[in-house]
Short mmCIF file of C-alpha atoms in Angstrom, two decimals:
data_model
loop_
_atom_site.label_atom_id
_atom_site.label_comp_id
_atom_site.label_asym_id
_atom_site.label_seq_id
_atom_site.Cartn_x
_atom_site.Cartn_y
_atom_site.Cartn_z
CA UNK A 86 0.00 0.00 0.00
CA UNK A 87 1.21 3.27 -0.92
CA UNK A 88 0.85 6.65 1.40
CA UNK A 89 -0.44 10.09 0.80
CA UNK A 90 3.49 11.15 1.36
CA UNK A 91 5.11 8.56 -0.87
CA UNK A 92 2.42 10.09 -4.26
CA UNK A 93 4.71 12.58 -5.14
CA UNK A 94 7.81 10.02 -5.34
CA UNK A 95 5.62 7.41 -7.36
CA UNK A 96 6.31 7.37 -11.22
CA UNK A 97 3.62 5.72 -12.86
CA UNK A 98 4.47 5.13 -16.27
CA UNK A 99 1.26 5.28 -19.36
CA UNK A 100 0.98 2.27 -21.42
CA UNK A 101 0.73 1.80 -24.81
CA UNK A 102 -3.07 1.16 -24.01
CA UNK A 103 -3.74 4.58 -23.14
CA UNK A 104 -2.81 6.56 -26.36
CA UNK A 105 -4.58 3.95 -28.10
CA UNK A 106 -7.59 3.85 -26.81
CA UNK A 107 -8.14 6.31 -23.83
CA UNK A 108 -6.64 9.32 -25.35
CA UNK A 109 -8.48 9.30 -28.47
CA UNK A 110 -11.79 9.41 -27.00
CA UNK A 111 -10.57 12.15 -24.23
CA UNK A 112 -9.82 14.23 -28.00
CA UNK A 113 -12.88 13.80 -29.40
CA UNK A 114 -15.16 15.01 -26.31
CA UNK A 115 -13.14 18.03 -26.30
CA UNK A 116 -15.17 20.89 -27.05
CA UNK A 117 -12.20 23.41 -26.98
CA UNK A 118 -9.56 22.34 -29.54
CA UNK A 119 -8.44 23.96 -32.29
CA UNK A 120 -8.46 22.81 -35.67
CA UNK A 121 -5.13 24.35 -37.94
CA UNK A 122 -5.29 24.95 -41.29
CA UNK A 123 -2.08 25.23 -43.45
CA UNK A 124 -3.94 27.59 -45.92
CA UNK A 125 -1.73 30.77 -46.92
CA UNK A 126 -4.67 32.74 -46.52
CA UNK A 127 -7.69 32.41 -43.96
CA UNK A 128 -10.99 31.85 -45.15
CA UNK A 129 -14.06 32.43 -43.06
CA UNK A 130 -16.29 29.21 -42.93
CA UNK A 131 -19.94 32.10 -42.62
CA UNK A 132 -19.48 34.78 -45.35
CA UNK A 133 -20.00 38.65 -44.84
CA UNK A 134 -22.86 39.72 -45.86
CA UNK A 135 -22.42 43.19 -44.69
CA UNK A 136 -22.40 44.08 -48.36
CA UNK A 137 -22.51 47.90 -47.32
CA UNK A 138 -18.98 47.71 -45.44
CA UNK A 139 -18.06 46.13 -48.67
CA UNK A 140 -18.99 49.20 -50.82
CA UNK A 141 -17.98 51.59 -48.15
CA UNK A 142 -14.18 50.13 -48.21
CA UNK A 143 -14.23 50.32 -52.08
CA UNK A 144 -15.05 53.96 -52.36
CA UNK A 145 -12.72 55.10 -49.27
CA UNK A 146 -9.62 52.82 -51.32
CA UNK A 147 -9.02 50.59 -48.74
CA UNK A 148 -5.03 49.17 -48.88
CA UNK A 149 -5.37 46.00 -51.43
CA UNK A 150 -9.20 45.57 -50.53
CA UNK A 151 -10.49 43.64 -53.48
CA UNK A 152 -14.19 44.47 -54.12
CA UNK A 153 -16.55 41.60 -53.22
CA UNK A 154 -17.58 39.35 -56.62
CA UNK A 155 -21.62 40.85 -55.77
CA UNK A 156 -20.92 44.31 -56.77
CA UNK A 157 -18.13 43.34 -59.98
CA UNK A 158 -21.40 41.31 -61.12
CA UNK A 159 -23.31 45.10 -61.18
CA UNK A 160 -20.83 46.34 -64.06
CA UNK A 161 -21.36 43.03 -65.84
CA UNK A 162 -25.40 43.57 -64.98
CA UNK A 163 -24.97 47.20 -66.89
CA UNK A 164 -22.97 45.85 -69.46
CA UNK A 165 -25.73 43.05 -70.31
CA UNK A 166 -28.31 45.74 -70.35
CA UNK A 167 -26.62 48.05 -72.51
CA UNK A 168 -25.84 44.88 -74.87
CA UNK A 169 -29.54 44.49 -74.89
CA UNK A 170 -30.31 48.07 -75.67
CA UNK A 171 -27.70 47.82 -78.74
CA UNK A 172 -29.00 44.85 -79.89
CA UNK A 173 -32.83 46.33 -79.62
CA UNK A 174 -31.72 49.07 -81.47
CA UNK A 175 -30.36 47.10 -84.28
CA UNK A 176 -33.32 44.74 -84.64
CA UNK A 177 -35.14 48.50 -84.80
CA UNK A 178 -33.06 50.09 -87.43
CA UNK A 179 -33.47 46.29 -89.61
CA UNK A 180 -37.13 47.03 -89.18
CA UNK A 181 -36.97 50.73 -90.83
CA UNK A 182 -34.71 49.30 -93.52
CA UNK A 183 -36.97 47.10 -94.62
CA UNK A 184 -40.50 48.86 -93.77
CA UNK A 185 -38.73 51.69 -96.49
CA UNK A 186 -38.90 49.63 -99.36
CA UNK A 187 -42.25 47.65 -98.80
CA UNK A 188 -43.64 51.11 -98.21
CA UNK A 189 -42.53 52.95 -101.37
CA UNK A 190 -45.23 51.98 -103.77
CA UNK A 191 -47.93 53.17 -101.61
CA UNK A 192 -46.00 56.87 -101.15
CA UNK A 193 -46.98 59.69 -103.25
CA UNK A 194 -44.51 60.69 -106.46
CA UNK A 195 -43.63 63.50 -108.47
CA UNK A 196 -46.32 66.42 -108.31
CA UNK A 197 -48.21 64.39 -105.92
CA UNK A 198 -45.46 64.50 -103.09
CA UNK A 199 -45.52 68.18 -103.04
CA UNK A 200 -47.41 69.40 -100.31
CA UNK A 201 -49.99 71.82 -100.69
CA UNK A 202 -49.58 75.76 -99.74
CA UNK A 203 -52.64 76.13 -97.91
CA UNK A 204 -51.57 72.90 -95.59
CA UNK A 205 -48.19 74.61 -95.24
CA UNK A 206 -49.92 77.95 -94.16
CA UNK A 207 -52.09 76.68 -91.77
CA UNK A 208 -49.85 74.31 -89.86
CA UNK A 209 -47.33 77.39 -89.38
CA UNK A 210 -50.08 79.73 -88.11
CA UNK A 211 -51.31 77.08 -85.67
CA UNK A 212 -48.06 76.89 -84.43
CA UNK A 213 -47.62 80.35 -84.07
CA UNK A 214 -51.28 80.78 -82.27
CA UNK A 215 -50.00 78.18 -80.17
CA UNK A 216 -47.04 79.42 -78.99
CA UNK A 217 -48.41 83.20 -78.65
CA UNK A 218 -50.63 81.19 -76.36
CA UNK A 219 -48.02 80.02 -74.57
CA UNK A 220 -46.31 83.27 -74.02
CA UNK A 221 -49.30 84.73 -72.89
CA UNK A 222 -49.74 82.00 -70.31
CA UNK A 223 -46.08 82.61 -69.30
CA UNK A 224 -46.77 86.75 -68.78
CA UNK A 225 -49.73 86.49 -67.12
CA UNK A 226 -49.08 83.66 -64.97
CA UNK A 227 -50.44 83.96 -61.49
CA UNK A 228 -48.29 81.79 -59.81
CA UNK A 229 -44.65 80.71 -60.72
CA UNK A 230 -44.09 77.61 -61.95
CA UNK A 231 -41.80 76.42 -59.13
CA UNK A 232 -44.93 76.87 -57.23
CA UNK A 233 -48.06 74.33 -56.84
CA UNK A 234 -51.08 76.12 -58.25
CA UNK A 235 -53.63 76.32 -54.98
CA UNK A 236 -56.42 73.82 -54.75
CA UNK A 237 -59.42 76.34 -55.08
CA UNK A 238 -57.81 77.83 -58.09
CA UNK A 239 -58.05 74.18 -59.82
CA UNK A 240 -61.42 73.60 -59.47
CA UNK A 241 -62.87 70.26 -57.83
CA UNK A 242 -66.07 67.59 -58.81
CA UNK A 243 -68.89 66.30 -56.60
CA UNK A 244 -67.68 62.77 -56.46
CA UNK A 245 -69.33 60.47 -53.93
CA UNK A 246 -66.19 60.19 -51.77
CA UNK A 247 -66.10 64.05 -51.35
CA UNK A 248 -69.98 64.13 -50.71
CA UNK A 249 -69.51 61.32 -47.62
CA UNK A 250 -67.33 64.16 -46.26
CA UNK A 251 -70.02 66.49 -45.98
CA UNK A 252 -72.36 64.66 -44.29
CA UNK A 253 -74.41 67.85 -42.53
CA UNK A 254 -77.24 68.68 -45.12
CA UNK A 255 -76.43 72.28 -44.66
CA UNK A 256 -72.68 71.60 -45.38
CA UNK A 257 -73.37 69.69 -48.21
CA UNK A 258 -75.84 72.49 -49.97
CA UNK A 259 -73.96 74.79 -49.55
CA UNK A 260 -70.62 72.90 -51.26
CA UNK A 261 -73.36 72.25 -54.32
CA UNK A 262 -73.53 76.43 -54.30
CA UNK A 263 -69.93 76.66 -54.38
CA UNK A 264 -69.58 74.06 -57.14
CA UNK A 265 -72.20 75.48 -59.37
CA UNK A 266 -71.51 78.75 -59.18
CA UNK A 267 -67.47 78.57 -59.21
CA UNK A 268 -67.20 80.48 -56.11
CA UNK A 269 -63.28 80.99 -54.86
CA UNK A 270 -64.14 82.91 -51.83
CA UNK A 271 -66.25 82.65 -48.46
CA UNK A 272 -66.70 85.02 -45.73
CA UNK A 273 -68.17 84.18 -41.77
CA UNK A 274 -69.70 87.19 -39.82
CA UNK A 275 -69.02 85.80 -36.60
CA UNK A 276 -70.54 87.05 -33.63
CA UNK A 277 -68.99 87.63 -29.93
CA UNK A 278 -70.39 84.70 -28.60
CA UNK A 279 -68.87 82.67 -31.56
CA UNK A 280 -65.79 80.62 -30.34
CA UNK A 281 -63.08 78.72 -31.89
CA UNK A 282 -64.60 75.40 -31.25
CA UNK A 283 -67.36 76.37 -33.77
CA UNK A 284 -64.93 77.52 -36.22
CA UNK A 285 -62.98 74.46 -36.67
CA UNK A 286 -66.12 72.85 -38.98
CA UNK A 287 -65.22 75.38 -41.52
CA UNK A 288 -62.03 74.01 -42.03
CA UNK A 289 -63.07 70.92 -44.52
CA UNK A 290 -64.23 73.56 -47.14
CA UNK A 291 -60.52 75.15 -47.06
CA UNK A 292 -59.64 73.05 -50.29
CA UNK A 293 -62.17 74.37 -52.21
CA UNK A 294 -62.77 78.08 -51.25
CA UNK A 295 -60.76 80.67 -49.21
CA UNK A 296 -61.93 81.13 -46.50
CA UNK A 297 -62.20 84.96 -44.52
CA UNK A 298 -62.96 85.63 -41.45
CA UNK A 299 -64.95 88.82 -40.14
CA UNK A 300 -64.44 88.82 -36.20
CA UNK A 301 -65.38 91.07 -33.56
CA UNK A 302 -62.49 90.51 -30.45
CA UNK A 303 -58.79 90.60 -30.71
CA UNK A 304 -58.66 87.23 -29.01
CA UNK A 305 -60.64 85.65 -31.49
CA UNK A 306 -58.40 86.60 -34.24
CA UNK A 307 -55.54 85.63 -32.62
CA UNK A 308 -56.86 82.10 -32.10
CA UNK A 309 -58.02 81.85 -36.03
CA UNK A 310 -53.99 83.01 -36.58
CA UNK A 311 -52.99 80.01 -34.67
CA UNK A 312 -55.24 77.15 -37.13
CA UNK A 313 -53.65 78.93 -40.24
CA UNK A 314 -56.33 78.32 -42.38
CA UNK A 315 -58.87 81.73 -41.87
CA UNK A 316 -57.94 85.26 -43.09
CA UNK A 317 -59.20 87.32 -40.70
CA UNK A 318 -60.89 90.99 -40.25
CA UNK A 319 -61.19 92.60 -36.93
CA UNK A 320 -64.56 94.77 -37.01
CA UNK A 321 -65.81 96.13 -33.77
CA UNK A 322 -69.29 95.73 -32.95
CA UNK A 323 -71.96 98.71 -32.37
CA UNK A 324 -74.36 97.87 -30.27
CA UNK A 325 -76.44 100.85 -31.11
CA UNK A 326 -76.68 99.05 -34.98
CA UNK A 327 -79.51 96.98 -35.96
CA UNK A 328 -78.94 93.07 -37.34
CA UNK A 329 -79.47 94.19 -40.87
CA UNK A 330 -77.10 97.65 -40.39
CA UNK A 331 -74.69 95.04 -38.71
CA UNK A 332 -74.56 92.42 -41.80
CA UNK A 333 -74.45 95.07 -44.42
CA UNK A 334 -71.34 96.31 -42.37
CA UNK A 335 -70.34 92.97 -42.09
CA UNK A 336 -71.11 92.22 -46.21
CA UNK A 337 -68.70 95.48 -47.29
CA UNK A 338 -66.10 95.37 -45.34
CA UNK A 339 -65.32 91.54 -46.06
CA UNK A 340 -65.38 92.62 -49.32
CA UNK A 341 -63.61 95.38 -49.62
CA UNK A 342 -60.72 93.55 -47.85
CA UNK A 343 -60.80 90.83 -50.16
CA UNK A 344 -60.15 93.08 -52.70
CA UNK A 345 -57.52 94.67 -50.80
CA UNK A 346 -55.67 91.20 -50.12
CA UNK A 347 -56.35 90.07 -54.11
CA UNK A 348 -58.89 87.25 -52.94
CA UNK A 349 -61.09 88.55 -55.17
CA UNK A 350 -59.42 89.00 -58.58
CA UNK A 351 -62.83 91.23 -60.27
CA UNK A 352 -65.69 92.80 -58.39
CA UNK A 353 -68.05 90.77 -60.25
CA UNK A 354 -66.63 87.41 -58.97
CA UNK A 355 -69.50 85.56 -56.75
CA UNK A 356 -68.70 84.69 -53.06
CA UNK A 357 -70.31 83.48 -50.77
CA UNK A 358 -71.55 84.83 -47.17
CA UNK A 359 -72.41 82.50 -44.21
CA UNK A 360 -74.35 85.11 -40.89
CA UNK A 361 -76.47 83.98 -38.08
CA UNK A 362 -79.88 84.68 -38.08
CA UNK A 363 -79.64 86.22 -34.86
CA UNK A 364 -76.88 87.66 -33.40
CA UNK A 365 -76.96 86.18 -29.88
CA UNK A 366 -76.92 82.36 -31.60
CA UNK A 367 -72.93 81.16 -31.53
CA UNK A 368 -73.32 79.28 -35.04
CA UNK A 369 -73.82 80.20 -38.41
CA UNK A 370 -76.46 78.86 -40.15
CA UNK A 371 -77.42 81.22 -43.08
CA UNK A 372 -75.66 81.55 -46.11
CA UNK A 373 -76.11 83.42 -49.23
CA UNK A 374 -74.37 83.26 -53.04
CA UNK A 375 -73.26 87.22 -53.56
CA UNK A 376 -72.03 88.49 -56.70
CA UNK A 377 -71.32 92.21 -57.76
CA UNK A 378 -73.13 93.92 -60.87
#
């Protein structure tokens, strides 16, 4: 029997049976060794896809980066296309040649292919007409042509999709007035009991009209700043004037202020005027189709 102290002294020497048969299985249930290659270079077993590190490194000239074989197959993609387009065009061109011939007895010869003066004369004045059209377009533009023409100025139809939008009888009568008689401008009278929660179910007809706002307190026009939709008029309220006195205030100063801020382009242009029938009611609920003579 050997001791605990004697261990250290004891040699114990591995058989051949070991190496044989121990130590290969004690390899294979190694998780951690390493497998060597003797490649020159190393070559990752997952490729990398990163195809945007790729690109980046080719632009920035990376020392000896070789571009990945995906984007050396997008020069041979444009090549292929542009042998396609040359090839297209030839087929074309053999198509001409030979329509040229097949077509000749049916063209026109001698005194017959000359084209007639009056034909001549008329194409070149349409032409002309067209382009003094043009030009006159051009001059009396109203809005440059690096900007979108407004909505109202375009006109719009009563399709069924816009009519489910108006789904207040009112609302949708009076759209019908606008439509029919191409009206690019509507003004409120709103009262001093009017606030901006009854204001806001104006703002669906702001595609199709501008829309101005006659108002009687400072705060009120402040808060119609703030939706950016309403031009506004402060007009201050006499109490001493009677409803009609009041509207027909109401009636020429909108006007003359659209005039003043080109909403109106003529005087005889139709608009259209929304009032309360009474001014203590906080809605408006009346409207009339106004034009100028």
């Amino acid at each position: 029997m050997v001791t605990s102290k004697n261990i250290s002294q004891v040699k114990i020497a591995l058989g051949g049976s070991f190496f044989d048969v121990l130590w290969p299985l004690i390899l294979d249930e190694d998780l951690c060794r390493i497998e060597s290659q003797t490649d020159d270079n190393f070559v990752p077993k997952e490729p990398f896809n990163k195809l945007e590190w790729h690109t980046y490194l080719a632009q920035v000239g990376y020392p000896l980066y070789i571009p990945p074989l995906e984007l050396r197959c997008c020069e041979g993609a444009r090549r292929a296309e542009a042998e396609e387009e040359e090839a297209e065009k030839a087929i074309n061109k053999e198509v001409e040649e030979r329509k040229g011939p097949a077509q000749g007895d049916f063209l026109r010869r001698g005194s017959q292919a000359i084209e007639s003066i009056d034909k001549k004369v008329i194409h070149l004045r349409m032409e002309q007409e067209r382009r003094q059209r043009l030009a006159y377009a051009f001059a009396n533009r109203c809005y440059p042509w690096t900007m979108q023409t407004p909505s109202h100025e375009l006109g719009f139809h009563l399709t069924e999709e816009l009519q489910k939008c108006f789904k207040v009888p009112k609302e949708l009568e009076m759209l019908k007035a606008i439509h029919d008689h191409e009206c690019k401008l509507m003004i409120l009278d709103l009262g001093t009991d009017v606030d901006i929660e009854d204001c806001q179910r104006w703002i669906k007809f702001r595609p199709y009209i501008q829309l101005l706002a006659i108002v009687r307190t400072p705060r009120m026009q402040r808060s119609l700043h703030l939706l950016n939709v309403f031009h506004t008029l402060l007009v201050e309220e006499s109490a001493d004037n009677s409803w009609d006195a009041e509207l027909q205030c109401s009636v020429q100063a909108g006007f003359l202020h659209a005039q003043k801020i080109q909403l109106l382009k003529t005087c005889g242009e139709p608009f259209v005027f929304v009032f309360s029938r009474f001014r203590g009611i906080c809605t408006c609920d009346t409207y009339k189709i106004i034009r100028r003579i």
